[in-house]
Structures are given as C-alpha cells and as structure tokens.
Coordinates of C-alpha atoms in Angstrom, one line a residue:
X6 CA -12.1 -8.9 -33.9
X7 CA -14.8 -7.2 -31.8
X8 CA -13.6 -8.7 -28.7
X9 CA -9.7 -7.9 -29.7
X10 CA -9.4 -4.2 -28.1
X11 CA -10.9 -5.2 -25.3
X12 CA -8.4 -7.7 -24.2
X13 CA -5.6 -6.2 -26.2
X14 CA -5.1 -3.0 -23.3
X15 CA -2.4 -0.8 -23.2
X16 CA -3.1 -1.6 -19.3
X17 CA -3.0 -5.8 -19.2
X18 CA 0.1 -6.0 -21.6
X19 CA 2.5 -4.0 -19.1
X20 CA 1.3 -6.3 -16.3
X21 CA 2.6 -9.4 -18.8
X22 CA 5.5 -7.5 -18.9
X23 CA 5.4 -6.8 -15.6
X24 CA 4.9 -11.0 -14.6
X25 CA 7.0 -11.8 -17.2
X26 CA 10.2 -10.2 -16.0
X27 CA 9.4 -11.3 -12.5
X28 CA 9.0 -14.6 -13.7
X29 CA 11.8 -15.3 -16.3
X30 CA 14.0 -14.4 -13.2
X31 CA 13.1 -16.7 -10.9
X32 CA 14.8 -19.6 -9.6
X33 CA 14.5 -22.7 -9.3
X34 CA 13.9 -23.0 -6.0
X35 CA 10.6 -20.8 -6.3
X36 CA 9.2 -22.6 -9.4
X37 CA 6.2 -23.8 -7.6
X38 CA 5.8 -19.4 -6.3
X39 CA 6.6 -19.7 -10.4
X40 CA 3.0 -21.7 -11.7
X41 CA 0.6 -20.4 -9.0
X42 CA 1.6 -16.1 -9.4
X43 CA 1.2 -17.5 -12.7
X44 CA -2.5 -19.6 -12.1
X45 CA -3.2 -15.6 -10.3
X46 CA -2.5 -13.6 -13.1
X47 CA -4.1 -15.8 -15.5
X48 CA -7.2 -16.2 -13.3
X49 CA -6.9 -11.9 -12.7
X50 CA -6.9 -11.6 -16.6
X51 CA -10.0 -14.1 -17.1
X52 CA -12.3 -12.8 -14.3
X53 CA -11.6 -9.1 -15.6
X54 CA -12.4 -9.6 -19.1
X55 CA -15.4 -11.6 -18.1
X56 CA -16.7 -7.9 -16.0
X57 CA -15.6 -5.4 -18.3
X58 CA -16.9 -7.3 -21.7
X59 CA -20.1 -7.7 -20.5
X60 CA -22.6 -5.3 -20.9
X61 CA -25.9 -6.2 -20.0
X62 CA -24.0 -7.6 -16.4
X63 CA -21.6 -6.4 -14.2
X64 CA -20.9 -6.2 -10.3
X65 CA -22.8 -3.5 -9.8
X66 CA -25.6 -5.2 -7.2
X67 CA -23.2 -6.3 -5.7
X68 CA -20.2 -3.3 -5.0
X69 CA -20.8 0.5 -6.2
X70 CA -16.9 1.3 -7.7
X71 CA -14.9 4.4 -8.9
X72 CA -16.8 5.7 -11.5
X73 CA -15.2 6.1 -14.9
X74 CA -12.4 3.7 -14.2
X75 CA -11.7 0.1 -15.5
X76 CA -11.8 -2.9 -13.0
X77 CA -8.0 -3.2 -12.2
X78 CA -8.7 -6.6 -11.4
X79 CA -5.6 -8.5 -12.5
X80 CA -3.2 -4.5 -11.5
X81 CA -4.3 -4.4 -8.2
X82 CA -4.3 -8.9 -7.9
X83 CA -1.1 -9.5 -8.8
X84 CA 1.2 -6.1 -7.5
X85 CA 1.3 -7.1 -3.9
X86 CA 2.1 -11.6 -5.1
X87 CA 4.6 -9.8 -7.4
X88 CA 6.5 -7.8 -5.3
X89 CA 6.5 -11.2 -2.4
X90 CA 7.9 -12.6 -4.7
X91 CA 10.1 -10.2 -6.0
X92 CA 12.1 -9.5 -2.7
X93 CA 11.8 -13.8 -2.7
X94 CA 14.6 -13.1 -5.1
X95 CA 16.0 -11.1 -3.0
X96 CA 16.6 -12.7 -0.2
X97 CA 17.6 -16.3 -2.4
X98 CA 19.9 -14.5 -3.7
X99 CA 21.4 -13.4 0.1
X100 CA 21.1 -17.4 0.5
X101 CA 23.3 -18.2 -1.9
X102 CA 26.4 -15.5 -0.5
X103 CA 25.8 -17.4 3.5
X104 CA 24.6 -13.6 4.3
X105 CA 23.5 -14.1 8.3
X106 CA 19.9 -14.7 9.4
X107 CA 18.3 -14.3 6.4
X108 CA 17.2 -18.2 5.7
X109 CA 14.5 -17.2 8.7
X110 CA 13.8 -14.4 6.9
X111 CA 13.5 -16.0 2.8
X112 CA 11.2 -18.8 5.0
X113 CA 9.0 -15.6 6.1
X114 CA 8.8 -14.5 3.2
X115 CA 8.0 -17.6 1.8
X116 CA 4.6 -18.2 3.7
X117 CA 3.8 -14.3 3.4
X118 CA 3.7 -14.9 -0.6
X119 CA 1.3 -17.4 0.0
X120 CA -0.7 -15.5 2.1
X121 CA -0.9 -12.5 0.4
X122 CA -1.4 -14.8 -3.0
X123 CA -4.1 -16.9 -0.9
X124 CA -6.5 -13.8 -0.6
X125 CA -5.4 -12.6 -4.5
X126 CA -7.0 -16.0 -5.3
X127 CA -9.9 -15.9 -2.6
X128 CA -11.0 -13.1 -3.7
X129 CA -10.9 -13.8 -7.7
X130 CA -13.2 -17.0 -7.0
X131 CA -15.0 -14.6 -5.4
X132 CA -15.7 -12.4 -8.0
X133 CA -15.8 -14.4 -10.1
X134 CA -18.6 -16.5 -9.1
X135 CA -20.7 -14.4 -7.7
X136 CA -20.6 -12.5 -12.2
X137 CA -21.3 -15.5 -14.1
X138 CA -24.5 -17.0 -10.7
X139 CA -25.7 -12.7 -12.4
X140 CA -24.1 -13.4 -16.0
X141 CA -26.3 -15.5 -19.2
X142 CA -23.8 -17.8 -20.0
X143 CA -21.8 -15.8 -23.1
X144 CA -18.6 -16.1 -21.9
X145 CA -18.6 -19.6 -20.9
X146 CA -15.1 -19.8 -22.4
X147 CA -13.6 -17.5 -19.9
X148 CA -15.8 -19.0 -17.2
X149 CA -14.3 -22.7 -17.7
X150 CA -10.6 -21.2 -17.9
X151 CA -11.0 -19.3 -14.3
X152 CA -12.3 -22.7 -12.8
X153 CA -9.3 -23.8 -14.0
X154 CA -6.8 -21.9 -12.7
X155 CA -8.3 -22.5 -9.3
X156 CA -8.9 -26.1 -9.0
X157 CA -4.8 -25.7 -10.4
X158 CA -3.9 -23.7 -8.2
X159 CA -5.2 -24.8 -4.9
X160 CA -3.4 -27.9 -6.6
X161 CA 0.4 -26.4 -6.7
X162 CA -1.0 -25.4 -3.7
X163 CA -1.1 -28.0 -1.9
X164 CA 1.9 -30.6 -3.8
X165 CA 3.4 -27.1 -2.1
X166 CA 3.6 -27.1 1.0
X167 CA 2.4 -31.3 1.2
X168 CA 6.9 -31.3 -0.1
X169 CA 8.0 -29.1 2.5
X170 CA 6.7 -30.1 5.4
X171 CA 7.4 -33.2 4.3
X172 CA 3.5 -34.3 4.1
X173 CA 1.3 -34.4 8.0
X174 CA -0.7 -31.9 10.5
X175 CA 1.9 -29.5 9.1
X176 CA 0.0 -28.8 5.7
X177 CA -3.0 -28.9 6.5
X178 CA -3.2 -26.3 9.7
X179 CA -1.0 -23.9 6.4
X180 CA -4.0 -24.9 4.7
X181 CA -5.7 -24.1 7.4
X182 CA -3.9 -20.2 7.7
X183 CA -4.1 -19.4 4.0
X184 CA -8.3 -20.0 4.4
X185 CA -8.2 -17.9 6.9
X186 CA -6.5 -14.9 5.0
X187 CA -8.5 -15.6 2.3
X188 CA -11.7 -15.2 4.1
X189 CA -10.7 -12.6 5.5
X190 CA -10.2 -10.9 2.5
X191 CA -13.8 -11.7 1.3
X192 CA -15.3 -10.5 3.8
X193 CA -13.1 -6.6 4.2
X194 CA -13.6 -6.3 0.2
X195 CA -17.0 -6.8 0.8
X196 CA -16.9 -3.7 3.6
X197 CA -14.6 -1.2 2.1
X198 CA -16.3 -1.1 -0.8
X199 CA -20.2 -0.4 0.9
X200 CA -18.9 1.7 3.4
X201 CA -16.4 3.4 1.0
X202 CA -18.5 3.1 -2.4
X203 CA -17.5 4.7 -5.2
X204 CA -14.5 5.6 -4.2
X205 CA -12.7 3.0 -5.3
X206 CA -11.8 0.5 -8.3
X207 CA -12.6 -3.4 -7.6
X208 CA -9.0 -3.9 -7.5
X209 CA -8.0 -1.0 -5.8
X210 CA -9.6 -1.7 -3.1
X211 CA -8.2 -5.6 -3.2
X212 CA -5.0 -3.6 -2.8
X213 CA -6.0 -2.1 0.2
X214 CA -8.0 -5.0 1.4
X215 CA -4.5 -7.6 0.4
X216 CA -2.4 -5.4 2.3
X217 CA -4.6 -4.9 5.2
X218 CA -5.3 -8.1 6.4
X219 CA -1.5 -9.0 5.5
X220 CA -1.5 -5.9 8.0
X221 CA -3.8 -7.1 10.5
X222 CA -2.4 -10.2 10.2
X223 CA 1.1 -9.6 11.1
X224 CA 0.5 -8.5 14.3
X225 CA -2.2 -11.0 15.3
X226 CA 0.2 -13.8 14.5
X227 CA 3.1 -11.8 16.5
X228 CA 1.4 -11.2 19.5
X229 CA 1.1 -14.7 19.6
X230 CA 3.8 -15.7 19.3
X231 CA 5.2 -13.1 21.6
X232 CA 3.0 -13.9 24.3
X233 CA 3.4 -17.7 24.5
X234 CA 7.4 -17.6 24.1
X235 CA 8.7 -17.9 20.3
X236 CA 9.9 -21.3 21.1
X237 CA 7.2 -22.5 23.2
X238 CA 4.8 -21.9 20.3
X239 CA 3.9 -23.9 17.5
X240 CA 6.1 -23.7 14.9
X241 CA 2.8 -22.3 12.3
X242 CA 3.5 -18.8 14.7
X243 CA 7.3 -20.0 15.2
X244 CA 8.5 -20.2 11.6
X245 CA 7.2 -17.1 10.1
X246 CA 6.9 -14.9 13.0
X247 CA 10.1 -15.5 14.4
X248 CA 12.0 -12.7 12.8
X249 CA 13.5 -10.7 15.1
X250 CA 11.7 -6.7 15.0
X251 CA 13.3 -3.4 15.6
X252 CA 11.7 -0.3 18.0
X253 CA 11.3 2.0 14.5
X254 CA 9.0 -1.8 12.7
X255 CA 7.7 -1.9 16.3
X256 CA 6.0 1.6 17.2
X257 CA 5.2 2.3 13.7
X258 CA 3.2 -1.9 13.6
X259 CA 0.9 -0.2 16.3
X260 CA 0.9 3.2 15.5
X261 CA -1.0 1.8 12.5
X262 CA -3.4 -0.7 13.4
X263 CA -4.6 0.8 16.3
X264 CA -5.3 4.1 14.5
X265 CA -6.5 1.8 11.8
X266 CA -9.0 0.2 14.3
X267 CA -9.9 3.6 15.7
X268 CA -12.9 4.6 13.9
X269 CA -14.1 1.3 15.5
X270 CA -14.1 1.9 18.7
X271 CA -15.1 5.4 18.7
X272 CA -19.0 4.9 16.9
X273 CA -19.1 2.1 19.0
X274 CA -18.5 4.1 22.1
X275 CA -21.2 6.3 20.6
X276 CA -23.7 4.1 20.2
X277 CA -22.8 2.4 23.6
X278 CA -23.6 6.1 25.0
X279 CA -26.7 6.5 23.3
X280 CA -28.2 3.8 24.6
X281 CA -27.0 4.2 28.3
X282 CA -28.5 8.0 28.0
X283 CA -31.7 8.4 29.8
X284 CA -32.6 12.4 28.7
X285 CA -30.4 12.6 25.0
X286 CA -29.9 16.4 24.2
X287 CA -32.0 18.0 21.2
X288 CA -28.8 20.9 21.0
X289 CA -27.5 19.7 18.3
X290 CA -24.1 22.3 19.1
X291 CA -24.6 20.5 22.9
X292 CA -24.7 16.5 20.4
X293 CA -21.6 18.2 18.4
X294 CA -19.4 19.2 22.1
X295 CA -20.0 16.4 23.4
X296 CA -19.5 13.5 20.7
X297 CA -16.2 15.7 20.4
X298 CA -15.1 15.3 23.6
X299 CA -15.6 11.3 23.7
X300 CA -13.1 11.7 20.6
X301 CA -11.1 13.4 22.4
X302 CA -10.2 11.1 24.8
X303 CA -10.6 7.8 23.6
X304 CA -7.6 8.9 21.2
X305 CA -5.9 9.8 23.8
X306 CA -6.7 6.2 25.3
X307 CA -5.4 4.5 22.0
X308 CA -2.4 6.7 21.5
X309 CA -0.8 6.4 24.6
X310 CA -2.0 3.7 27.0
X311 CA -3.4 1.2 24.4
X312 CA -1.2 1.5 22.1
X313 CA 1.2 1.3 23.7
X314 CA 0.8 -1.5 26.3
X315 CA 0.9 -3.7 22.6
X316 CA 5.0 -2.1 21.7
X317 CA 5.7 -3.5 25.2
X318 CA 3.9 -6.6 25.2
X319 CA 5.7 -8.0 21.7
X320 CA 9.3 -5.8 22.3
X321 CA 11.3 -5.2 25.7
X322 CA 11.0 -1.4 25.5
X323 CA 12.7 -1.0 28.9
X324 CA 10.3 2.8 28.9
X325 CA 7.4 4.1 27.9
X326 CA 7.6 3.8 24.0
X327 CA 6.8 7.9 23.1
X328 CA 10.2 8.4 25.5
X329 CA 12.1 6.3 23.5
X330 CA 11.0 7.6 20.3
X331 CA 12.5 11.1 21.9
X332 CA 15.0 8.8 23.4
X333 CA 16.2 8.0 19.2
X334 CA 15.2 11.7 18.3
X335 CA 17.6 13.3 20.5
X336 CA 20.5 11.1 20.2
X337 CA 21.7 12.8 17.6
X338 CA 19.9 16.3 18.0
X339 CA 21.9 18.1 15.5
X340 CA 21.4 15.6 12.3
X341 CA 17.6 14.9 13.2
X342 CA 16.1 18.3 15.0
X343 CA 17.3 20.2 11.9
X344 CA 16.0 17.2 9.6
X345 CA 13.0 18.2 11.0
X346 CA 13.5 22.0 11.3
X347 CA 13.7 21.6 7.6
X348 CA 11.0 19.3 6.6
X349 CA 8.9 22.2 8.8
X350 CA 10.4 24.7 7.0
X351 CA 9.0 22.8 3.9
X352 CA 6.4 22.8 4.4
X353 CA 4.9 25.2 5.4
X354 CA 6.5 27.4 2.6
X355 CA 5.0 25.1 0.2
X356 CA 2.0 24.3 1.5
X357 CA 0.7 28.0 2.2
X358 CA 1.3 29.1 -0.8
X359 CA -0.1 26.3 -3.2
X360 CA -3.1 26.6 -1.0
X361 CA -2.7 30.6 -2.1
X362 CA -2.1 29.9 -5.4
X363 CA -5.2 27.3 -5.2
X364 CA -8.3 29.6 -4.1
X365 CA -7.1 32.9 -6.7
X366 CA -5.1 30.8 -9.9
X367 CA -6.7 29.4 -13.1
X368 CA -3.5 26.6 -12.7
X369 CA -4.6 23.6 -13.7
X370 CA -4.9 20.8 -10.4
X371 CA -3.6 18.3 -11.6
X372 CA -0.7 20.4 -11.9
X373 CA -0.5 22.1 -8.6
X374 CA -0.8 18.9 -7.2
X375 CA 2.8 17.5 -9.3
X376 CA 4.4 20.2 -7.0
X377 CA 3.7 17.7 -2.8
X378 CA 5.2 16.2 -5.8
X379 CA 8.4 17.8 -6.1
X380 CA 8.2 18.9 -2.2
X381 CA 8.7 15.2 -2.0
X382 CA 12.0 15.2 -3.6
X383 CA 12.7 17.7 -1.4
X384 CA 11.7 16.5 2.3
X385 CA 12.8 12.8 1.3
X386 CA 16.2 12.2 -0.4
X387 CA 18.5 14.3 2.4
X388 CA 16.4 12.1 4.7
X389 CA 17.3 8.6 3.4
X390 CA 21.1 9.6 2.3
X391 CA 21.3 10.5 5.8
X392 CA 19.3 9.5 7.6
X393 CA 17.0 6.1 6.8
X394 CA 16.1 4.6 9.8
X395 CA 14.7 8.5 10.9
X396 CA 13.2 8.7 8.1
X397 CA 11.3 5.8 8.4
X398 CA 10.2 6.7 12.0
X399 CA 8.5 9.7 10.3
X400 CA 6.8 8.5 7.7
X401 CA 5.1 6.1 10.6
X402 CA 4.5 9.0 12.6
X403 CA 3.2 11.8 9.3
X404 CA 1.5 8.3 8.3
X405 CA -0.3 9.1 11.2
X406 CA -1.3 12.8 11.8
X407 CA -3.0 11.8 8.7
X408 CA -5.6 8.6 9.5
X409 CA -5.9 11.3 12.7
X410 CA -7.1 14.5 10.4
X411 CA -8.8 12.0 7.9
X412 CA -10.8 10.4 10.4
X413 CA -11.9 14.0 11.7
X414 CA -12.8 15.1 8.4
X415 CA -14.8 12.6 7.6
X416 CA -16.5 13.0 11.7
X417 CA -16.5 16.3 11.3
X418 CA -15.5 16.4 14.9
X419 CA -15.1 20.2 16.2
X420 CA -13.8 22.2 16.3
X421 CA -11.2 21.0 13.6
X422 CA -14.0 18.8 11.5
X423 CA -15.1 21.4 8.9
X424 CA -11.6 23.8 8.6
X425 CA -9.4 19.7 6.9
X426 CA -12.0 19.3 4.9
X427 CA -12.4 22.8 4.2
X428 CA -8.2 22.3 2.9
X429 CA -8.7 19.2 1.9
X430 CA -10.4 20.3 -1.1
X431 CA -8.3 22.7 -2.4
X432 CA -6.3 20.2 -3.6
X433 CA -8.5 16.6 -4.7
X434 CA -9.3 15.0 -8.4
X435 CA -12.2 12.6 -9.6
X436 CA -10.4 9.9 -7.2
X437 CA -11.5 11.7 -4.2
X438 CA -14.9 11.9 -2.8
X439 CA -16.5 14.2 -0.2
X440 CA -16.3 10.5 1.1
X441 CA -13.1 9.6 1.7
X442 CA -10.2 11.4 0.9
X443 CA -7.3 9.4 -0.7
X444 CA -4.4 11.0 -2.7
X445 CA -2.4 12.2 0.1
X446 CA -2.4 9.3 1.4
X447 CA -0.4 7.2 -2.0
X448 CA 2.0 9.6 -2.5
X449 CA 2.8 9.5 1.0
X450 CA 2.5 5.8 0.9
X451 CA 4.2 5.8 -2.4
X452 CA 7.3 7.2 -0.7
X453 CA 8.0 5.2 2.6
X454 CA 6.6 1.1 1.4
X455 CA 9.8 0.9 -0.3
X456 CA 12.2 2.5 2.2
X457 CA 10.0 -0.2 4.1
X458 CA 10.6 -2.8 2.4
X459 CA 13.7 -2.1 1.8
X460 CA 15.1 -2.2 6.2
X461 CA 15.8 -5.5 6.3
X462 CA 18.4 -7.0 3.5
X463 CA 19.2 -4.9 0.8
X464 CA 21.8 -4.8 -2.3
X465 CA 19.6 -3.2 -4.9
X466 CA 20.8 1.3 -3.5
X467 CA 17.9 2.1 -5.6
X468 CA 14.8 -0.6 -4.3
X469 CA 14.4 2.3 -1.0
X470 CA 14.2 6.0 -4.3
X471 CA 11.8 3.8 -6.5
X472 CA 8.3 5.9 -4.7
X473 CA 10.5 8.9 -4.4
X474 CA 11.9 8.5 -8.6
X475 CA 8.6 7.6 -9.9
X476 CA 6.9 9.7 -8.0
X477 CA 8.1 12.8 -7.3
X478 CA 10.0 13.0 -10.9
X479 CA 9.0 10.8 -13.6
X480 CA 5.3 11.2 -12.7
X481 CA 5.5 14.7 -12.2
X482 CA 7.3 15.1 -15.4
X483 CA 4.7 13.0 -17.1
X484 CA 2.4 15.3 -16.6
X485 CA 3.3 18.8 -16.1
X486 CA 5.2 17.8 -20.3
X487 CA 2.2 15.9 -21.7
X488 CA 0.1 18.9 -20.5
X489 CA 2.8 22.2 -22.3
X490 CA 4.1 19.9 -24.4
X491 CA 1.9 17.2 -25.6
X492 CA 0.2 16.1 -28.5
X493 CA 0.9 12.4 -29.5
X494 CA -1.4 10.2 -26.9
X495 CA -1.1 6.9 -26.2
X496 CA -5.1 6.3 -27.4
X497 CA -8.1 8.0 -28.7
X498 CA -10.0 8.5 -25.2
X499 CA -7.2 9.2 -22.4
X500 CA -5.1 12.4 -21.4
X501 CA -2.0 10.9 -21.4
X502 CA 0.6 11.4 -23.9
X503 CA 4.4 9.8 -25.9
X504 CA 5.5 13.0 -25.0
X505 CA 4.9 13.4 -20.7
X506 CA 6.1 9.6 -20.6
X507 CA 9.8 10.0 -22.3
X508 CA 10.1 12.8 -20.3
X509 CA 8.5 11.0 -17.7
X510 CA 11.2 8.3 -18.7
X511 CA 14.1 10.1 -19.6
X512 CA 13.6 12.3 -16.3
X513 CA 14.3 8.8 -14.4
X514 CA 16.4 7.6 -15.5
X515 CA 19.3 11.0 -15.5
X516 CA 17.7 10.8 -11.8
X517 CA 19.1 7.3 -10.4
X518 CA 22.8 8.8 -12.6
X519 CA 22.8 11.2 -10.5
X520 CA 21.1 9.1 -7.1
X521 CA 24.3 6.4 -8.1
X522 CA 27.5 8.1 -8.1
X523 CA 26.2 9.7 -4.8
X524 CA 25.7 6.3 -3.5
X525 CA 28.8 4.9 -3.5
X526 CA 30.0 7.6 -2.6
X527 CA 28.0 6.5 1.2
X528 CA 27.1 2.9 2.6
X529 CA 26.4 0.8 -0.7
X530 CA 29.4 -1.4 -2.4
X531 CA 26.8 -0.8 -6.2
X532 CA 26.7 -3.8 -8.3
X533 CA 23.5 -2.5 -11.1
X534 CA 22.4 -3.5 -14.5
X535 CA 22.3 -0.5 -16.6
X536 CA 19.7 -2.6 -19.4
X537 CA 17.6 -4.2 -15.9
X538 CA 17.1 -1.0 -14.6
X539 CA 15.8 0.7 -18.2
X540 CA 13.3 -2.4 -18.0
X541 CA 12.0 -1.4 -15.0
X542 CA 11.8 2.6 -15.6
X543 CA 10.4 2.1 -18.8
X544 CA 7.5 -1.1 -17.3
X545 CA 6.4 1.7 -15.1
X546 CA 6.5 5.2 -17.5
X547 CA 4.9 2.6 -19.1
X548 CA 1.6 1.9 -16.4
X549 CA 1.4 5.6 -15.4
X550 CA 0.4 5.8 -19.9
X551 CA -1.6 2.8 -19.1
X552 CA -3.5 3.0 -16.5
X553 CA -6.5 3.8 -15.1
X554 CA -5.6 3.2 -11.1
X555 CA -4.8 5.1 -8.9
X556 CA -0.8 5.2 -9.9
X557 CA 0.4 6.5 -7.3
X558 CA -0.3 3.1 -5.2
X559 CA 0.5 0.5 -7.7
X560 CA 4.1 3.2 -9.7
X561 CA 6.0 2.2 -7.1
X562 CA 5.0 -1.1 -6.1
X563 CA 6.0 -2.1 -9.2
X564 CA 9.0 -0.4 -10.2
X565 CA 9.9 -1.3 -6.2
X566 CA 9.7 -5.3 -7.5
X567 CA 11.8 -4.8 -10.7
X568 CA 14.6 -2.5 -9.4
X569 CA 14.9 -5.7 -6.9
X570 CA 15.4 -8.8 -9.4

C-alpha cells in the first residue's frame, strides 16, 4: 500500500482520461495509431513511476531538472502524439465527407504522427535504459513492463508500414526516417537539459524537444522537396510534404527557424573572430561593443538575407518576403492597421501599468501575471473573429520579437541587455530563472498554437480559441478565485483549490456559450456536442489543478486536442 499514493496521482489520472477519450474516438482505419498511442502511454507511465519512486537513484547524474517539479514524463510524452491523433480523427471526418485535398493532408498527418510518436518513444527508451543502468533493479517489474512496451511498439510500427506500403524498401525507408527523428530527439533533449540546467522538468524538455525536432525536420524536408521538385522527389519526401502551404505559414516558419538557429551562428562567429584576432582587447568596454556590433550585424544578415532566401526557395514570392508582408498588411489597411493600433495601445497601457504596480505594490505576483492573461483575451479574441489570417502573421512577428529580446537578455547585448533583463524579472515566477525566462513564451505559444493548428480543415469552431479560453479565462479565474476565496485544497501539499478549479471550468463554459452565437453569425456552421465540450473543459481544468508542469504549455494543447474530437 505504500506505493499507491505515488502511483495514483491526480496528474496521471487526468492524462489517462485524456488518452482514453482519444482512443475511444478513433475509427477502425486508425487502429495502428490507437495501439501505438496506448503503448506509448503505458511506456511513459512505467518510466515515470520508476523515476519518481526511486529514492536512491535518479537521473540527476545525467540531467539537472527544475527543482520542486515532478518529472512530468507521461504528460510530456503523450501530449503531442495525442494531439496528432486528434487531428487525424478530425481530418478523417473531412475525408469521409469527400472534402477536396484532405486525402493528402491525412497522409501528411499520419506520417507526422509517427514522427512525433517515434521521437517520444526513443527518448522514453533512452530514459528507461539509462535509469536501469544506474538502479539496483528494485523496480524490475516496471522494467519488464517497459521492455514489453518497447518491443510491442516497435512491432506495431513495423507491421503498420509494411501493410500500408505492401512491404518493400519504402517501409524500410520510413523506419529509418523515424529512427533519424528519434536519434535527433535524444541528442536534442540532452543538449537542452545540459545547456539550460534547472530550467525545465523532463516532461517539459520532452515537449519542447519533440516540437523542435518536428519543426526543423519539416523545414529540411520541405526544402528538399522543393529543391528537387514535387514530381521528381522520392516518395518519402513527396507524400508528407507535398501539401500546399500558405505564404504566411512559410514566412512564420522561416523567421522562427532562423532566429532559433541564430544564437549558434552568433556564437561561432564570435569564436572565429577571437581566433583570428592577433591582439585581443583587454578593455571590457571595447570587447562588449565589439560583441554587440557582431550581434546586430549577424542578426541583420539572418533576417534580411538568409531567411528571405529560404522563403523564396520554397515559395514563389514575386517580391522580397518582407515587402509581401507589407503589401499583405496594406491590402486591408483600415481593418489591419486599426487592429495594430489597438494592440499597441493595449500593450502600452497594460505593460506600463502593471510594471509600475510590480515595483510599488505588495500585490501577489501570481495575480499580477494573470492580468496579462486577460490582456491576451482582449487582444486576440476580436482579431481571431475578424482577421484570423492577419492574427497568424502577428503571432509569428510577436514570437520573433520575443526570441530576439530573450537572446539579447541572455547574452547581455549592449545597450538593451540589462534593461530587458531588469524588465522581465518583474514578471517572473518560480519556473523562470536568470538563465532562461519562459513564461512569456509559453503564454504566447499557448494562445497561438491552437490557431496555427486550425489553419487547414477545421469543423470545430471553438478549437482555435482553445489557448485563449484555457489560459486567458480559465487559468486566470482559477488563480484569482482560488487565491482569494479558496479553502478546500485538492491535496495537502498543493496550493490549488476546488473553488478555483470550479471557477475556471464555469468561466470557460460561460465564455463558450457567448462565443458560439457570435461564431454562428460569422462564418461557422455549428455542430457542437455540449457533453464533449463539458468533458474537454473539465479535463483541462483538472489538469490545471493537478499538474506541477508549466501549465501554459500543456493545458492549451490538451484542450485543443479534446475539442477536435
């Protein structure tokens, strides 16, 4: 009985309900995806139990994770694969209705699911083996379960592609493609946890790792497909990446990928300059100025030359991509420029007001941070209803600005480095460190990802609002009500209260009841199952109550996945 409390945790129960709902909704045509997702979940559970139950052996020899946080392995391992399966279920409905172009999108999503699932699977297998190499084999039962899951998952994967491709070299090529992603995921999560020690749990690092692997792989495969032509490329590249992409998505992908790669470029340029410099300066001020000059020159090169060159390679822009953006904004100047002015006013008033409060008031920082969640509702809901394509582009631009500012802060680039660091520290919490501040990224991406993921076929009108509803309304109301009026706690050691969770769930349902009539009068034909909506809202609310992970990252993705079903 001593192990029961560690096994039956609230977070694991919520994840089990999440996966159970997805598996229950899968059609027979997606049987292999259903089996693999179930096996992946069981493997993640066995690895997490082994890691969390060990008192003498841990993964600290290999990884230094965020203090005070649970491993979060099962939540980090199933979130993205579960999301992909939910999208597969949604696109399968479109295929059954003979929607144009959905067959290619279904094939694309199927391979993306296996890429996502294989990346998570490989990292879990890696964690399993390095843990048991260091353990004293007290938990041999969970190790046997893990080995069984690994063998069965590999078997399901091989059989699935052998059947779909009727055997042959194509199935082997796909398996090698999946192995490449898994290997890249293992190396990347090692680098992330070593480069940013104590900044994330294993589950959070796994979520970021798999997301980045998919993102970079998609860019490389898209480039290869375009370079060789869609009709001359191999089937392995042509099938998953032959889906037509919009100019906005290409601009966002190129911009964000370039800025993610930029710190490595900047670091290498600095090392080269130090080696070729015959008389290095001993003046710290001169060295800082030189480093800042190299930074800004390199940044301009990446943004003005390197990134636009890739954009024009994979998409037929007749002008410079940034000129295309300007033309796109001015194509509806009244609506889009007015929206930009509205955003700037809201940001200026809110930031100045909240920053002054943070310096002079004794108000709890957690409540101050939730005001930014409400600000996200004020900014994004009108834009999502009236200008969804422009909002896609605006999210990409905002994320690019955040990446640039965080890079400036981390490298202490003159003259903004110290100012940005001082300003951002006013809104940090226990999950942020001086080395890496992630809260603003998670809030922005939590609102943006459901909108970006809904850019194709979408028959669930509330799905794009998943991040705004769960973070801007649900999470905010849960925190405010729980902090001020909460008495009954979900656990003896936790701070989350039943009153706060109930307020969060009720507020999201109330917001949905207001949004649905507005959407019905705009562009959607509603087919909303209120029982499914209630289940989705409840699961996301319970996840907010029980998880010790970065909830801004996980709750919107879980909520979006359930809304797609």
